[in-house]
Short mmCIF file of C-alpha atoms in Angstrom, two decimals:
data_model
loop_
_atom_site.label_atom_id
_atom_site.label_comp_id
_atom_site.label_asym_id
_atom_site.label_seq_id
_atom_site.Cartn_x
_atom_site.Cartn_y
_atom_site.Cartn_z
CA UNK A 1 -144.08 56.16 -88.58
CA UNK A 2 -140.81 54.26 -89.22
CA UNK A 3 -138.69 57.72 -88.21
CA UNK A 4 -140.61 57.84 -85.44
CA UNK A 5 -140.08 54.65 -84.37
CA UNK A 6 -136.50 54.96 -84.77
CA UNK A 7 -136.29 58.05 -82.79
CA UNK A 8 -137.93 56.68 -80.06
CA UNK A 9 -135.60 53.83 -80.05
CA UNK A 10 -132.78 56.24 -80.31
CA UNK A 11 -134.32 57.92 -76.93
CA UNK A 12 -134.99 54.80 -75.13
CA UNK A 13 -131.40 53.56 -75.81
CA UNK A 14 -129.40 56.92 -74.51
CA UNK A 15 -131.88 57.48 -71.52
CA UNK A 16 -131.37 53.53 -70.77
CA UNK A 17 -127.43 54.88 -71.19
CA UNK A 18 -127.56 58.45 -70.34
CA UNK A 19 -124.67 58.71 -67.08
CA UNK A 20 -121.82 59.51 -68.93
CA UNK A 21 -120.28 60.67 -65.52
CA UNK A 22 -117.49 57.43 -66.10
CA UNK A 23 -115.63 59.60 -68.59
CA UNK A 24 -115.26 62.44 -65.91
CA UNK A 25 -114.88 60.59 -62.76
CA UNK A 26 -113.58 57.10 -63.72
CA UNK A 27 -116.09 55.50 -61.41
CA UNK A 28 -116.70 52.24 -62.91
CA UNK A 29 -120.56 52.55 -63.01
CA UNK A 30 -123.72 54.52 -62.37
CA UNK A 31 -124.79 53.76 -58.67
CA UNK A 32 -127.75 56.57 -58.00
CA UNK A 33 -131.21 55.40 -57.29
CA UNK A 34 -132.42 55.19 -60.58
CA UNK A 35 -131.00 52.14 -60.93
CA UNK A 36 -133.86 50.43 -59.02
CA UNK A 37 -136.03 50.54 -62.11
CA UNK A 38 -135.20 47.81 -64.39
CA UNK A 39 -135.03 49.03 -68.16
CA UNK A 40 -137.65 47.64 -70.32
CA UNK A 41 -135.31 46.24 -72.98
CA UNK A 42 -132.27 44.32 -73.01
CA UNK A 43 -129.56 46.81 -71.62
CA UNK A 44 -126.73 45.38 -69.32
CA UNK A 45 -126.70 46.91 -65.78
CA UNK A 46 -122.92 46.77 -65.77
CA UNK A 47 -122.47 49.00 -68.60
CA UNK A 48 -120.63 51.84 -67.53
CA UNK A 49 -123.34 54.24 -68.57
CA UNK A 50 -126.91 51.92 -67.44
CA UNK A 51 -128.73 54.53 -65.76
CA UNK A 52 -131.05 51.27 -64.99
CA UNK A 53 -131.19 47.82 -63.76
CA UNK A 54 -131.33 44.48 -66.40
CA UNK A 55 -134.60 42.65 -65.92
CA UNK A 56 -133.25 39.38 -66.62
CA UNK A 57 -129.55 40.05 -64.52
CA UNK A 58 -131.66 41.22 -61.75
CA UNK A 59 -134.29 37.70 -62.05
CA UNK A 60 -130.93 35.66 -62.36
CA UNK A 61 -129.58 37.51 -58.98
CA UNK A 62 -132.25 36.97 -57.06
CA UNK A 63 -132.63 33.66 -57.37
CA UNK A 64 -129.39 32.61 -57.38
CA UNK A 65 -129.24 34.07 -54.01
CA UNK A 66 -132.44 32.69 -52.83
CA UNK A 67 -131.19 30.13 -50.22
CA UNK A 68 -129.02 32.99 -48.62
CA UNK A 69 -132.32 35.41 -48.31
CA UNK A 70 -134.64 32.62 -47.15
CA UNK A 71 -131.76 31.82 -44.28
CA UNK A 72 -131.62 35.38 -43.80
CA UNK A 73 -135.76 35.14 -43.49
CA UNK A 74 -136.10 37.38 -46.44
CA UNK A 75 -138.18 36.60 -49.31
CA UNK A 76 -136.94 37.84 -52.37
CA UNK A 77 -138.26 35.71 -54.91
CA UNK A 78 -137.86 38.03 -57.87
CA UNK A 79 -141.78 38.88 -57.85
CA UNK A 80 -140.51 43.39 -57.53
CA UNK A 81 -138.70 41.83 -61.22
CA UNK A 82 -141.32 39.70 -62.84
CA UNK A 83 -144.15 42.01 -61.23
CA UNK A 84 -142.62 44.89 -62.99
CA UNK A 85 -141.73 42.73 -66.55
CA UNK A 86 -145.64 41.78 -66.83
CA UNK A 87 -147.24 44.65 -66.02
CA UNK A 88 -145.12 46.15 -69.17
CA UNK A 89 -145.87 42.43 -71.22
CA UNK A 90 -149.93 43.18 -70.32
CA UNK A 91 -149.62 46.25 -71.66
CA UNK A 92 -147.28 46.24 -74.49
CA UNK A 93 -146.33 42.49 -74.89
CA UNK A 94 -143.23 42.19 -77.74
CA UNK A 95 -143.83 46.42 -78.79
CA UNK A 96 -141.25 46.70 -76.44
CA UNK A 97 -138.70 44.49 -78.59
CA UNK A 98 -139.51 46.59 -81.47
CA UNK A 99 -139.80 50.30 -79.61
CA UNK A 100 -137.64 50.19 -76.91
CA UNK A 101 -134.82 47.32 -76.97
CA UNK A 102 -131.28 48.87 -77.15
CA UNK A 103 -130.41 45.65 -78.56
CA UNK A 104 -132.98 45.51 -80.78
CA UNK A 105 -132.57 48.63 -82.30
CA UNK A 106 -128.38 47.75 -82.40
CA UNK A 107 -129.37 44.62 -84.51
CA UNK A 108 -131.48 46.55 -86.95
CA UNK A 109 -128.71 49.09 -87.66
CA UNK A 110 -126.85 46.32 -88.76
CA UNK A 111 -129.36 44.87 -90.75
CA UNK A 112 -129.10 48.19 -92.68
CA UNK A 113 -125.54 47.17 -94.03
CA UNK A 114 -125.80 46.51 -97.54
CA UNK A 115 -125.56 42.35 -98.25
CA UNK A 116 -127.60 39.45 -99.21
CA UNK A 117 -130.18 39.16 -96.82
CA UNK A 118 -131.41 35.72 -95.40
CA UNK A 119 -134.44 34.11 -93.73
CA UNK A 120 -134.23 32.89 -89.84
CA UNK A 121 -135.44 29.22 -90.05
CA UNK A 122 -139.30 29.24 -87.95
CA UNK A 123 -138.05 26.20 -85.18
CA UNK A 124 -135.22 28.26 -84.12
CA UNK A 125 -137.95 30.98 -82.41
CA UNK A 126 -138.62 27.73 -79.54
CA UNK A 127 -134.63 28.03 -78.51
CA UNK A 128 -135.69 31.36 -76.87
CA UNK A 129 -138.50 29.63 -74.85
CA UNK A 130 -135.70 27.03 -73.46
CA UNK A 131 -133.08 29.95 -72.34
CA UNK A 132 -136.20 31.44 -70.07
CA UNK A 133 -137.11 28.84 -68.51
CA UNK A 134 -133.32 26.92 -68.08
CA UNK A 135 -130.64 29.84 -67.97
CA UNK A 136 -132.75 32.35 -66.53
CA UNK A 137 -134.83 30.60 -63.87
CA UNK A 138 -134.23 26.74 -63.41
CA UNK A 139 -130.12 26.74 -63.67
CA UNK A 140 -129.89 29.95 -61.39
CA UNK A 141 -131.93 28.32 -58.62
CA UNK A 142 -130.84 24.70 -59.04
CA UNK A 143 -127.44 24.75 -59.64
CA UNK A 144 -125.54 26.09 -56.73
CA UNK A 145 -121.81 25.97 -55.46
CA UNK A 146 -120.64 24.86 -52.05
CA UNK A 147 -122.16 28.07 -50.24
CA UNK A 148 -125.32 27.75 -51.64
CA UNK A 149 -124.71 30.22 -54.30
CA UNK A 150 -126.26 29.98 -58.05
CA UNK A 151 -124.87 31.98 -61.02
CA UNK A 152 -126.49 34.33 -63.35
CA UNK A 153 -126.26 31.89 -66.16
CA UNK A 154 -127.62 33.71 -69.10
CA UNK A 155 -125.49 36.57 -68.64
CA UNK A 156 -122.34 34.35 -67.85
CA UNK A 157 -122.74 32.25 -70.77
CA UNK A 158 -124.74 33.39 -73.30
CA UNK A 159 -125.78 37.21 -73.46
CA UNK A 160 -124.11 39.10 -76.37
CA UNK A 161 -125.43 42.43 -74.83
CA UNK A 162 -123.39 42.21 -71.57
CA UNK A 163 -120.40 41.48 -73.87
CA UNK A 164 -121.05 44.61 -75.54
CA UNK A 165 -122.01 46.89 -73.71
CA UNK A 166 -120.41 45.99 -70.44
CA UNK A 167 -117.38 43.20 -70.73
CA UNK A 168 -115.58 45.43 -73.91
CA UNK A 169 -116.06 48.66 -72.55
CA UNK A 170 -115.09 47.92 -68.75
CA UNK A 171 -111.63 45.70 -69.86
CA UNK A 172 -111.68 49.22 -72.24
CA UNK A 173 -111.44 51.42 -69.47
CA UNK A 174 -110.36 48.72 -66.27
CA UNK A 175 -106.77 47.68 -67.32
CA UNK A 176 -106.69 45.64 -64.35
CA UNK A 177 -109.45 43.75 -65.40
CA UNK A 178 -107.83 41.90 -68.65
CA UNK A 179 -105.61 39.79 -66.75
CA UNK A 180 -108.33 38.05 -65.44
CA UNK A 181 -109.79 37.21 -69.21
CA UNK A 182 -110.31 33.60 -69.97
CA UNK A 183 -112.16 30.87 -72.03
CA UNK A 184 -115.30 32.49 -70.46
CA UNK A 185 -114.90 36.05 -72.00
CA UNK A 186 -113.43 34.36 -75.36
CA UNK A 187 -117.06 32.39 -75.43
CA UNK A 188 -119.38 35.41 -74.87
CA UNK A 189 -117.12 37.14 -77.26
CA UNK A 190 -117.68 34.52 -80.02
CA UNK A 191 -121.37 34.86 -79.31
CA UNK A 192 -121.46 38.17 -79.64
CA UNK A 193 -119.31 38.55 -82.99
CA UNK A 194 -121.75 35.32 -84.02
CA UNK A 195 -124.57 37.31 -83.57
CA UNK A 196 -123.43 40.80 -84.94
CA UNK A 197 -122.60 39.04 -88.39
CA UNK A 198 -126.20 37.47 -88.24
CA UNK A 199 -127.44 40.75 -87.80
CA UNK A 200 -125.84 41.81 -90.83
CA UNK A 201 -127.99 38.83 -92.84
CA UNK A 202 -130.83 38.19 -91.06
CA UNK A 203 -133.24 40.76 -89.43
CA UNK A 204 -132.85 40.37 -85.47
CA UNK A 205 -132.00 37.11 -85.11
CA UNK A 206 -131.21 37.14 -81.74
CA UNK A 207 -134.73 38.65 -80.74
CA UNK A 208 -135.91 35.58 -82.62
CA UNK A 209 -134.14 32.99 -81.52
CA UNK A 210 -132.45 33.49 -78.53
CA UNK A 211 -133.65 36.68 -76.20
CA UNK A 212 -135.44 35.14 -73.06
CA UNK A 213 -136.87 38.91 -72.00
CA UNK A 214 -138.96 38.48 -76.02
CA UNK A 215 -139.57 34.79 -74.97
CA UNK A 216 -141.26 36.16 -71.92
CA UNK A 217 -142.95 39.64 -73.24
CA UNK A 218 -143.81 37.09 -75.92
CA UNK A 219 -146.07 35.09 -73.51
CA UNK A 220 -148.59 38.15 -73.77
CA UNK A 221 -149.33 37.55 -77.48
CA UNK A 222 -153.21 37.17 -76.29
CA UNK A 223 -153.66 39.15 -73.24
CA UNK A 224 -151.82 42.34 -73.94
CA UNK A 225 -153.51 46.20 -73.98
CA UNK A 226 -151.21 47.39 -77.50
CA UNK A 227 -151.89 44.99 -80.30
CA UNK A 228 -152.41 44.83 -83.89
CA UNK A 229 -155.66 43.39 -85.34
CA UNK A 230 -156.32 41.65 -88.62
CA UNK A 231 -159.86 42.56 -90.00
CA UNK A 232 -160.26 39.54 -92.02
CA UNK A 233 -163.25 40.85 -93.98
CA UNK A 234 -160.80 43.45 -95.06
CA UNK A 235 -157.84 41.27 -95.92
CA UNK A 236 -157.24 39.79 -99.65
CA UNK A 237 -154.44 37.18 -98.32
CA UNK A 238 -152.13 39.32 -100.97
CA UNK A 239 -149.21 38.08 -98.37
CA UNK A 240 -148.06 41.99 -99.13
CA UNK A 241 -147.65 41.95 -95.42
CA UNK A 242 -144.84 38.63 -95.56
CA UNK A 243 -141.71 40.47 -96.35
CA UNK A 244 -141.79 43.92 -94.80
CA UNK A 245 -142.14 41.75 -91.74
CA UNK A 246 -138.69 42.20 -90.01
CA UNK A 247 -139.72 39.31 -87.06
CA UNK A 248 -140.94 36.93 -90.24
CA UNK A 249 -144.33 36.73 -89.11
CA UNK A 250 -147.40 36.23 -91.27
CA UNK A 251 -149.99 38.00 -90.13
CA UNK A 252 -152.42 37.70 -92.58
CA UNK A 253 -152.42 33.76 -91.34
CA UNK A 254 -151.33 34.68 -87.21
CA UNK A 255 -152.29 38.01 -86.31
CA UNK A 256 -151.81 37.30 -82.80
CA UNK A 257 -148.04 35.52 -83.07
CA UNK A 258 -145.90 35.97 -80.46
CA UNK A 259 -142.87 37.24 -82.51
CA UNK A 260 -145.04 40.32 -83.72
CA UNK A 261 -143.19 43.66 -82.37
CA UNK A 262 -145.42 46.01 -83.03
CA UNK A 263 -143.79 47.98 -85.39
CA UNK A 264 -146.54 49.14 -87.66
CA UNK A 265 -144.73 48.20 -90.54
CA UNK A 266 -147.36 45.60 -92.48
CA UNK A 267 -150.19 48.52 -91.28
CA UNK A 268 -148.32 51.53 -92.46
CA UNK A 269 -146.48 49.87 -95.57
CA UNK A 270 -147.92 47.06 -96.73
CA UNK A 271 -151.44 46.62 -96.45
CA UNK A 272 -153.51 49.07 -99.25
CA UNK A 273 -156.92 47.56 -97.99
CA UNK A 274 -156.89 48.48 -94.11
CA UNK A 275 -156.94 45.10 -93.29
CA UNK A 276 -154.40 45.81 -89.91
CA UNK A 277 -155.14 47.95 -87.54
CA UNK A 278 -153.79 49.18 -83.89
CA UNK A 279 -155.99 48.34 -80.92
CA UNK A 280 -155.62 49.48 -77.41
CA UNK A 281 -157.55 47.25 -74.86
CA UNK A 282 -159.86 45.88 -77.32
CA UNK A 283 -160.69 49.45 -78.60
CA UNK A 284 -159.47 50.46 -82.11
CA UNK A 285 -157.17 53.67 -82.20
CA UNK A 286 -155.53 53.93 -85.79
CA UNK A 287 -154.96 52.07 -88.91
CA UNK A 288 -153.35 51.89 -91.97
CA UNK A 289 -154.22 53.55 -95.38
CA UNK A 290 -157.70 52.48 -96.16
CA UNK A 291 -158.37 51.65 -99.79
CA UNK A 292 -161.31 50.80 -101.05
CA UNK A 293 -162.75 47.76 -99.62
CA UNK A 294 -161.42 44.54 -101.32
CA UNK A 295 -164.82 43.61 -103.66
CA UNK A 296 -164.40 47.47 -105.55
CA UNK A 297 -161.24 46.07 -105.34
CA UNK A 298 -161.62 43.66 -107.37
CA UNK A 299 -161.46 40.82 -105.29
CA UNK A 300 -162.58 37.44 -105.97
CA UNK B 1 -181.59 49.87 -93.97
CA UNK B 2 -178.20 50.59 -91.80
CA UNK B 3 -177.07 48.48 -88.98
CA UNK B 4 -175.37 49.92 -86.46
CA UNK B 5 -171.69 49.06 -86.09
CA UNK B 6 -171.14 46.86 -82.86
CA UNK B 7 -169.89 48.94 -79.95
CA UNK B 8 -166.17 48.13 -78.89
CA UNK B 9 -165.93 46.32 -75.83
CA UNK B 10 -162.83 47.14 -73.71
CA UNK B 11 -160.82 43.88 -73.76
CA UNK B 12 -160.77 42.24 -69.77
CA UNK B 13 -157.86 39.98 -70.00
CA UNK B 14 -154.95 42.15 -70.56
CA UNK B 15 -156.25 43.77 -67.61
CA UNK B 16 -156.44 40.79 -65.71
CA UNK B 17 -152.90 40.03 -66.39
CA UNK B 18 -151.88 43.36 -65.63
CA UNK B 19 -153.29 43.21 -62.04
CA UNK B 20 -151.92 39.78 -61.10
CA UNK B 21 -148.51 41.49 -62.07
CA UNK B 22 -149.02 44.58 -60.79
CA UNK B 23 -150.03 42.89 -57.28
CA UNK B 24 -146.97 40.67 -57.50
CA UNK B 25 -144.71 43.74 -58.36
CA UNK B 26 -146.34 45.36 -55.08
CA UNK B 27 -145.57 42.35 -52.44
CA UNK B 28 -142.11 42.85 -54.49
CA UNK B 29 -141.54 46.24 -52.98
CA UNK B 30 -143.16 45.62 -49.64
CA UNK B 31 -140.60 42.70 -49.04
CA UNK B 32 -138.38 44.62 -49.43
CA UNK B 33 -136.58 43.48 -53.02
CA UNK B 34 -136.05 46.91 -55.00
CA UNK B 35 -133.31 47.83 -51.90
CA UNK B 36 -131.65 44.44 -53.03
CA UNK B 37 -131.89 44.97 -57.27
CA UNK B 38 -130.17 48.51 -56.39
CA UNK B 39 -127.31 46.83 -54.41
CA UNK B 40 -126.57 43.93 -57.25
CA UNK B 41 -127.01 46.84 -59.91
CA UNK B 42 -124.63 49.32 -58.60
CA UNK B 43 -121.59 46.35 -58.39
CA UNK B 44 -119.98 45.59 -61.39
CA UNK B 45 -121.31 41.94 -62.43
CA UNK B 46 -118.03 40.13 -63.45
CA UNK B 47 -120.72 37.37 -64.82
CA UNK B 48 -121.93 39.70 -67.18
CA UNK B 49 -118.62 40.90 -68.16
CA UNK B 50 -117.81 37.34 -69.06
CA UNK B 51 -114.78 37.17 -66.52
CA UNK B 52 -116.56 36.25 -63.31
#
């Protein structure tokens, strides 16, 4: 299940990067219609070869241009964005993060480097909370220049996935763009490199502490369709389920935490007594190996 | 004597949520906002890049 995980991560990330046309042409970006749809994941629209939109760039635009719509008397209050975000939280919630996040995936390649690996202390999973509701929604609509104009400031300040995929490869293939580098680029590129050799130590630490499109899937922890379920007459609290946990999650003690990603691995790899189990609106549809229940077991 | 295992009840709150969202992702298009994601998303976002 792992390999197929990985593949379908592999296919999410090229198809959420599949025009390649930049190489050929030189246009700076991919401007056909598809790029109405917003990816799932985290995937920067200004990557030369997004074949989609950024849910969170696209929330940040829109309301940072809301006084200019609402004197224009239109009303675009983001709800096409966040519509579109929570119809894929209600159904998936955080499987997304763990199936379908170029980012995500990006992280746990570096994970794979061989070092000592560390924990990611619990408090820092509230930071994330703080850049959804401040850098995404509040700071975009409330802080404004002289026209009236807010700024997208997660992606200004903060994302390490713009950086990547967009700011290196556009001053890359934009000459003319470098001389307009500053103490802004040298920030996000800090970030970035900051977060790359986390990666290396700690399993997805930005998914954990910082990503506001998790903080937000992760608001579906108890009303989402896809969802793994903890059969507690089934479950010998063995903790066997602790440390294949790349998100840190116990879920023997919180099945339904919001960090869980879905990605089978404490049903598939760690649980003997078919204690976890996928559920699909309420309805099991697969679990993992089923031993023998835990009293031939030989539990106490 | 065997008891028959409970019947699984299809869960109503995820679909809940989902049609709220759904509904809101609807008065989305009608107003118009999916013409105004494409034209931010086919600019280049010097934000994003870090130099804007």
């Amino acid at each position: 299940m792992e390999t197929i995980r990985k593949w379908v991560q592999v296919i999410f990330t090229l198809l959420s990067n599949g025009s390649w046309n930049f190489l050929v042409t030189g246009a700076p970006l991919y401007q056909g219609p598809l790029k109405v749809l917003c990816a799932p994941g985290l995937n920067c629209y200004s990557c030369p070869a997004a074949t989609t939109s950024c849910a969170l760039g696209s929330l940040q635009q829109l309301l940072g241009s809301l006084r200019f719509s609402l004197d224009s008397g239109q009303y675009y209050f983001g709800l096409y964005v966040v519509g579109g975000m929570g119809v894929l939280g209600a159904m998936f919630g955080r499987l997304i993060c763990g199936w379908l996040c170029p980012f995500g995936l990006f992280q746990e390649l570096l994970h794979k480097i061989p070092s000592r690996k560390f924990g990611v202390p619990r408090g820092l999973r509230y930071l994330k909370y703080g850049f959804l509701a401040f850098f995404v929604i509040l700071l975009p609509l409330l802080v404004v220049d002289e026209f009236g104009a807010g700024s997208p400031w997660f992606c200004k300040y903060i994302c390490p996935a713009g950086t990547l995929e967009a700011g290196i490869p556009l001053l890359l293939l934009q000459p003319g763009l470098r001389q307009s580098v500053g103490l802004l680029f040298l920030n996000k590129l800090f970030i970035m490199l900051a977060f790359i050799v986390w990666s290396i130590y700690a399993s997805r630490p930005f998914c954990r502490t910082s990503c506001p499109l998790g903080a937000f899937y992760a608001l579906f922890k108890n009303a989402r369709l896809v969802k793994l379920r903890l059969d507690a007459s089934r479950c010998t609290n063995c903790k066997a389920c602790h440390p294949v946990c790349p998100m840190g999650v116990k879920f023997n003690e919180s099945p339904d935490d919001g960090e869980c990603i879905t990605c089978l691995a404490c049903m598939n790899q760690a649980c003997k007594f078919g204690a976890i189990s996928l559920e699909v609106g309420g309805v099991p549809v697969g679990g993992g190996v089923v031993a023998p229940a835990p009293a031939a077991a030989g539990r106490e | 004597m065997s008891r028959k295992p409970p019947r699984q009840r299809p869960a109503r709150k995820p679909l809940l949520v989902l049609l709220v969202f759904l509904l809101l992702w609807l008065i989305g298009i009608a107003g118009g906002e999916p013409q105004r994601v494409l034209e931010q998303a086919i600019r280049i976002c010097f934000s994003c890049i870090g130099i804007g």
